[in-house]
Amino acid sequence: MQYHIQTAPIWDAYKTTDGCPLCELYKARQTRLVTQYLTDNVMDPDFRIASNARGFCAEHIKQMYAGQNKLGLALQLETRAAALNELIKSAPADKKSAKKLSEKLNNHRGCVICDTLDEVMPRYYMTVAQMFDNEKDFPELFAGAKHCLKHAQHLFAVAEYAGKSTAAYLRTLTDGIKRDLSTTEKELKAFADCFDFKSGTRPDASAIPRAIDLLN
């Protein structure tokens, strides 16, 4: 059958990740894109046009600045500044032209890396659903995965791609989410109960970052 994206990274993420496999896929693709915009894409005209028009979000600018190619980042920011300077040109003459300029600037605010991720990730979601229906050992991995709420939402939305296994896919996904939410509830309650002077136990602070990963 035709998959929407390569299955190998999905298999790897589901086999090796303790947390949400789709978060790991997102991070891996994000790291690759940040690296590309500091290396291969720096002098590529098509990518420069895109980055000049959209720019980078604060998070990805930080990641690029932390990278090894400050010159490449500087060159991209230089042409981005020049493109915006050309867009502004002169002061608006009245409130109508000021509003138009505001809309233009808003249309030029974004992030080329986020745009690419928003385009790629839905293909992962669809492929996961297809794999549940077509890959013999995948449903078991899927059942044991700790999907975060954000990615669970997307997986629910693509249920139709599970084909004849749609009902089993939805039941498995739901059971997993409810299992992990229940575990999180218990861990957070145990953490809070430790602050009762009668408890006599030490709080497990790791319960909080685990809850954040699941809920956010």
Short mmCIF file of C-alpha atoms in Angstrom, two decimals:
data_model
loop_
_atom_site.label_atom_id
_atom_site.label_comp_id
_atom_site.label_asym_id
_atom_site.label_seq_id
_atom_site.Cartn_x
_atom_site.Cartn_y
_atom_site.Cartn_z
CA MET A 1 0.00 0.00 0.00
CA GLN A 2 1.00 3.64 -0.34
CA TYR A 3 2.00 5.31 2.91
CA HIS A 4 1.94 9.05 3.38
CA ILE A 5 5.48 9.11 4.76
CA GLN A 6 8.29 6.63 5.48
CA THR A 7 7.39 4.18 8.22
CA ALA A 8 10.92 3.48 9.53
CA PRO A 9 11.11 6.63 11.74
CA ILE A 10 7.66 5.82 13.16
CA TRP A 11 8.71 2.27 14.03
CA ASP A 12 11.86 3.60 15.71
CA ALA A 13 9.96 6.24 17.70
CA TYR A 14 7.35 3.79 18.96
CA LYS A 15 9.96 1.17 19.86
CA THR A 16 12.44 3.42 21.67
CA THR A 17 10.51 6.35 23.19
CA ASP A 18 9.34 6.31 26.80
CA GLY A 19 7.16 9.37 26.26
CA CYS A 20 5.09 10.43 23.26
CA PRO A 21 6.51 8.95 20.03
CA LEU A 22 5.05 11.76 17.95
CA CYS A 23 6.76 14.36 20.13
CA GLU A 24 10.03 12.57 19.36
CA LEU A 25 9.28 12.58 15.63
CA TYR A 26 8.48 16.29 15.85
CA LYS A 27 11.73 17.05 17.70
CA ALA A 28 13.80 15.02 15.24
CA ARG A 29 12.29 16.77 12.21
CA GLN A 30 12.61 20.14 13.94
CA THR A 31 16.30 19.59 14.69
CA ARG A 32 16.90 18.58 11.08
CA LEU A 33 15.19 21.71 9.77
CA VAL A 34 17.07 24.02 12.13
CA THR A 35 20.34 22.44 10.98
CA GLN A 36 19.35 22.79 7.33
CA TYR A 37 18.63 26.48 7.74
CA LEU A 38 22.11 26.89 9.19
CA THR A 39 23.85 24.86 6.48
CA ASP A 40 22.33 23.66 3.19
CA ASN A 41 19.59 26.26 2.97
CA VAL A 42 21.61 29.36 3.80
CA MET A 43 22.46 30.22 0.20
CA ASP A 44 19.56 28.42 -1.53
CA PRO A 45 17.50 31.12 -3.34
CA ASP A 46 14.14 29.39 -2.81
CA PHE A 47 14.70 28.97 0.92
CA ARG A 48 15.97 32.53 1.26
CA ILE A 49 12.85 33.86 -0.45
CA ALA A 50 10.72 31.87 1.98
CA SER A 51 12.65 32.95 5.06
CA ASN A 52 12.64 36.58 3.88
CA ALA A 53 8.87 36.45 3.53
CA ARG A 54 8.03 34.54 6.72
CA GLY A 55 10.98 34.80 9.06
CA PHE A 56 11.48 32.54 12.09
CA CYS A 57 9.58 32.25 15.37
CA ALA A 58 11.30 33.13 18.65
CA GLU A 59 11.85 29.48 19.60
CA HIS A 60 13.52 28.54 16.33
CA ILE A 61 15.62 31.70 16.28
CA LYS A 62 16.95 30.67 19.71
CA GLN A 63 17.77 27.19 18.43
CA MET A 64 19.52 28.58 15.36
CA TYR A 65 21.50 31.06 17.46
CA ALA A 66 22.62 28.18 19.68
CA GLY A 67 23.92 26.39 16.57
CA GLN A 68 27.37 26.50 15.01
CA ASN A 69 26.80 28.87 12.10
CA LYS A 70 26.34 32.42 13.36
CA LEU A 71 27.36 33.76 9.93
CA GLY A 72 24.63 31.79 8.18
CA LEU A 73 22.05 33.07 10.65
CA ALA A 74 23.31 36.64 10.29
CA LEU A 75 23.03 36.49 6.48
CA GLN A 76 19.45 35.28 6.67
CA LEU A 77 18.48 37.90 9.24
CA GLU A 78 20.18 40.59 7.13
CA THR A 79 18.11 39.84 4.03
CA ARG A 80 15.00 39.42 6.18
CA ALA A 81 15.56 42.92 7.61
CA ALA A 82 16.11 44.29 4.11
CA ALA A 83 12.87 42.70 2.86
CA LEU A 84 10.88 44.21 5.74
CA ASN A 85 12.56 47.58 5.25
CA GLU A 86 11.47 47.53 1.60
CA LEU A 87 7.95 46.56 2.66
CA ILE A 88 7.61 49.50 5.03
CA LYS A 89 9.22 52.09 2.69
CA SER A 90 7.72 55.19 4.34
CA ALA A 91 5.37 56.29 7.08
CA PRO A 92 1.65 55.71 6.39
CA ALA A 93 -0.22 58.88 5.45
CA ASP A 94 -3.42 58.08 7.34
CA LYS A 95 -5.17 55.45 9.46
CA LYS A 96 -6.37 53.51 6.40
CA SER A 97 -2.87 53.12 4.98
CA ALA A 98 -1.57 52.39 8.49
CA LYS A 99 -4.03 49.52 8.77
CA LYS A 100 -2.95 48.17 5.36
CA LEU A 101 0.70 48.31 6.40
CA SER A 102 -0.17 46.55 9.66
CA GLU A 103 -1.89 43.76 7.69
CA LYS A 104 1.11 43.45 5.35
CA LEU A 105 3.50 43.15 8.26
CA ASN A 106 1.24 40.62 9.95
CA ASN A 107 1.24 38.51 6.76
CA HIS A 108 5.04 38.58 6.80
CA ARG A 109 5.28 37.41 10.41
CA GLY A 110 5.56 33.66 10.84
CA CYS A 111 8.14 30.91 10.75
CA VAL A 112 9.29 28.87 7.78
CA ILE A 113 10.33 26.02 10.09
CA CYS A 114 6.93 25.92 11.82
CA ASP A 115 5.24 26.04 8.39
CA THR A 116 7.21 22.99 7.25
CA LEU A 117 6.47 21.09 10.46
CA ASP A 118 2.77 21.90 10.12
CA GLU A 119 2.89 20.41 6.64
CA VAL A 120 4.86 17.27 7.55
CA MET A 121 3.31 16.20 10.87
CA PRO A 122 -0.20 15.45 9.49
CA ARG A 123 1.42 12.87 7.20
CA TYR A 124 2.87 11.14 10.27
CA TYR A 125 -0.57 11.04 11.90
CA MET A 126 -2.18 9.50 8.82
CA THR A 127 0.61 6.96 8.44
CA VAL A 128 0.32 5.89 12.09
CA ALA A 129 -3.38 5.16 11.54
CA GLN A 130 -2.59 3.22 8.36
CA MET A 131 0.12 1.23 10.12
CA PHE A 132 -2.34 0.21 12.82
CA ASP A 133 -4.43 -1.40 10.10
CA ASN A 134 -1.61 -2.86 7.98
CA GLU A 135 1.40 -3.66 10.15
CA LYS A 136 1.05 -6.85 12.17
CA ASP A 137 3.05 -5.87 15.26
CA PHE A 138 2.25 -2.17 15.30
CA PRO A 139 -1.07 -2.21 17.26
CA GLU A 140 0.72 -3.61 20.31
CA LEU A 141 3.32 -0.82 20.20
CA PHE A 142 0.56 1.72 19.64
CA ALA A 143 -1.35 0.43 22.67
CA GLY A 144 1.67 0.83 24.94
CA ALA A 145 2.63 4.32 23.75
CA LYS A 146 2.16 7.38 25.96
CA HIS A 147 0.60 9.81 23.51
CA CYS A 148 0.44 13.39 24.74
CA LEU A 149 -2.95 15.11 24.55
CA LYS A 150 -1.91 17.32 21.64
CA HIS A 151 -0.93 14.40 19.45
CA ALA A 152 -3.79 12.22 20.65
CA GLN A 153 -6.13 14.91 19.35
CA HIS A 154 -4.55 14.66 15.90
CA LEU A 155 -4.62 10.86 15.99
CA PHE A 156 -8.34 10.90 16.73
CA ALA A 157 -8.87 13.20 13.75
CA VAL A 158 -7.27 10.76 11.29
CA ALA A 159 -9.12 7.64 12.47
CA GLU A 160 -10.56 7.03 8.98
CA TYR A 161 -7.08 6.09 7.74
CA ALA A 162 -7.17 3.01 9.97
CA GLY A 163 -9.62 1.52 7.48
CA LYS A 164 -11.27 -1.69 8.62
CA SER A 165 -9.46 -1.39 11.96
CA THR A 166 -10.93 2.03 12.79
CA ALA A 167 -12.99 0.82 15.75
CA ALA A 168 -10.03 -1.04 17.28
CA TYR A 169 -7.75 1.94 16.61
CA LEU A 170 -10.09 4.35 18.41
CA ARG A 171 -10.62 1.97 21.32
CA THR A 172 -6.87 1.42 21.71
CA LEU A 173 -6.08 5.13 21.51
CA THR A 174 -8.79 6.01 24.03
CA ASP A 175 -7.76 3.28 26.47
CA GLY A 176 -4.16 4.48 26.34
CA ILE A 177 -5.04 8.10 26.98
CA LYS A 178 -7.36 7.24 29.88
CA ARG A 179 -4.68 4.96 31.35
CA ASP A 180 -2.05 7.70 31.24
CA LEU A 181 -4.41 10.38 32.58
CA SER A 182 -5.34 8.12 35.49
CA THR A 183 -1.67 7.46 36.23
CA THR A 184 -0.97 11.20 36.12
CA GLU A 185 -3.84 11.92 38.48
CA LYS A 186 -2.51 9.39 41.00
CA GLU A 187 1.07 10.64 40.74
CA LEU A 188 0.10 14.26 41.23
CA LYS A 189 -2.17 13.41 44.15
CA ALA A 190 0.66 11.43 45.75
CA PHE A 191 2.97 14.40 45.20
CA ALA A 192 0.51 16.81 46.84
CA ASP A 193 -0.22 14.43 49.73
CA CYS A 194 3.47 14.36 50.62
CA PHE A 195 3.16 17.97 51.79
CA ASP A 196 0.81 16.89 54.55
CA PHE A 197 2.98 16.87 57.67
CA LYS A 198 1.44 13.55 58.64
CA SER A 199 2.57 11.89 55.42
CA GLY A 200 6.16 11.11 56.31
CA THR A 201 7.07 10.50 52.65
CA ARG A 202 9.15 12.59 50.27
CA PRO A 203 7.44 14.07 47.19
CA ASP A 204 8.39 12.73 43.75
CA ALA A 205 9.01 15.96 41.85
CA SER A 206 9.39 14.06 38.56
CA ALA A 207 5.59 13.64 38.57
CA ILE A 208 5.22 17.27 37.50
CA PRO A 209 7.34 17.20 34.29
CA ARG A 210 5.67 13.90 33.33
CA ALA A 211 2.27 15.55 33.75
CA ILE A 212 3.40 18.56 31.70
CA ASP A 213 4.58 16.29 28.87
CA LEU A 214 1.25 14.47 28.82
CA LEU A 215 -1.08 17.44 29.20
CA ASN A 216 0.77 19.93 27.00
#
